[in-house]
Amino acid sequence: MNGYVSTLRRVMSALAAIVALAAPAAAQDKVKVGVFPVSSSLPYFVAVERGFFKEQNVEPEMVRLIGGPPNVAAMITNQIDGAAVLVTIEGMNANIKKPGVAMYISVNSQNKTYQMEQFVVRKGFPATSLKDLKGAKIMSAPGPANVTMAKAALAAVGLKDGDYTIDQLDMGQHVNVMQAGTFDAGYTLEPNASTMRKMGIATTIEAGVIAHYVLGDPNANAFVAGCALTSDFIKSNPQEARKHLLKNTFTPDDVVDTVPMIRYFMAKDLTAKDKADYQKFIDFSVQTGTLTEKVDVSKYLQTF
C-alpha cells in the first residue's frame, strides 16, 4: 500500500511542482482543476487532503465536470488549467482542434486487473457474457469515447447496431436506473460497478474490455485517460488511499474498500511497449471515426 500511495504522490506532486515552477509567488498560486468524480480521480483527492499541493505553495480550486467533453471545452476556453482525469481520445480530439491544449503528464492504465470500464447486467437479466446482450437495452457512460468503446467490445463478439440499443446516461444515475430495471445492462465505470455489486442489483459480465477487444490482450495497458495540463498553463503559469473516494465520488462508505484501482504511470516512465499500446488505442479511435485524423501521442506527453 505504501508503494501505491507513493505512486499517487508522484503523479500529483508533479502537477503541484509544475504549478509552482510556472508562476512562483509569495502567496499561494491558484490553479483550477477540472475533476470528474470517478475512482480514477483518486490521485487528486489524495494530493489535496495530504497536503501535496500545499507543500508546493499551490491552492487548487476543484471544478467538478462530469465527463470528458465538459473538461475539454473548459480547457480550450481556458476556464480550467488542467484536468485531473481526461479521457485520452477526447484529449487528442482537443489537440486536433487546438494543438497542445491537452498535455499529459501522466496516464492511467486499465485492463482486466486494473479495472475501470466494464459491462454489468441487472439482477434477473439472463446474460453471462457479452454475446448474451443481444436484444438488451444498454446504458453507457457519457461521451463519444465511452460509447465507441462499448460498441467496439460488442462488435468484437459479433453484435452489430440493431442487435441492442445503447443510450448515454449521466454517471450519477447509473446505480438508480439499474436498481429500477430501466436498463438491462450497462457500460459503466468504477465506483458504480462495485456499488451495484454490493447492493446486489447487478453483476459484472466483463471488465477491462478495452484492453481485451481493442488492444487484443486482457492484460495490455489501455491508456484511456490521464492527468492533463494546457500548454498555455505550463508555459505561463488501495485502503488508506481509498478513503478519499468517500466524499469526493459516488462511493458509499460500505463499498469504498472493495473498489478496484487503476494503474498510474508518469509520462516519463512509459516504455516503448506502453507507448505502442497507447498509440494503438488512439489509432483505433481514428479507424472508428471518433477522431477525425491520426494523432502522434508522443507529441502530447509532457515529461519532467
mmCIF file of C-alpha atoms in Angstrom, residues 72-80 90-103 229-233 293 299-300:
data_model
loop_
_atom_site.group_PDB
_atom_site.id
_atom_site.type_symbol
_atom_site.label_atom_id
_atom_site.label_comp_id
_atom_site.label_asym_id
_atom_site.label_seq_id
_atom_site.Cartn_x
_atom_site.Cartn_y
_atom_site.Cartn_z
ATOM 1 C CA VAL A 72 -12.143 19.618 -22.930
ATOM 2 C CA ALA A 73 -14.406 22.626 -23.516
ATOM 3 C CA ALA A 74 -13.167 24.230 -20.302
ATOM 4 C CA MET A 75 -9.517 23.661 -21.258
ATOM 5 C CA ILE A 76 -9.945 25.036 -24.775
ATOM 6 C CA THR A 77 -11.571 28.195 -23.414
ATOM 7 C CA ASN A 78 -9.030 28.498 -20.552
ATOM 8 C CA GLN A 79 -11.695 28.124 -17.862
ATOM 9 C CA ILE A 80 -9.540 25.474 -16.184
ATOM 10 C CA GLU A 90 -11.172 13.389 -26.068
ATOM 11 C CA GLY A 91 -7.829 14.968 -25.196
ATOM 12 C CA MET A 92 -6.471 14.068 -28.632
ATOM 13 C CA ASN A 93 -9.619 15.395 -30.270
ATOM 14 C CA ALA A 94 -8.977 18.675 -28.461
ATOM 15 C CA ASN A 95 -5.352 18.639 -29.649
ATOM 16 C CA ILE A 96 -6.535 18.273 -33.250
ATOM 17 C CA LYS A 97 -8.606 21.436 -32.803
ATOM 18 C CA LYS A 98 -6.034 23.315 -30.706
ATOM 19 C CA PRO A 99 -2.604 21.603 -30.668
ATOM 20 C CA GLY A 100 -1.139 21.395 -27.180
ATOM 21 C CA VAL A 101 -4.312 22.156 -25.283
ATOM 22 C CA ALA A 102 -4.098 18.784 -23.502
ATOM 23 C CA MET A 103 -0.555 17.800 -22.484
ATOM 24 C CA LEU A 229 -2.486 20.400 -18.375
ATOM 25 C CA THR A 230 -2.918 23.062 -21.016
ATOM 26 C CA SER A 231 0.210 24.201 -22.837
ATOM 27 C CA ASP A 232 -0.675 27.803 -22.022
ATOM 28 C CA PHE A 233 -0.671 26.962 -18.334
ATOM 29 C CA GLU A 293 -7.353 12.375 -38.124
ATOM 30 C CA LYS A 299 3.697 14.853 -29.121
ATOM 31 C CA TYR A 300 1.289 15.253 -26.221
#
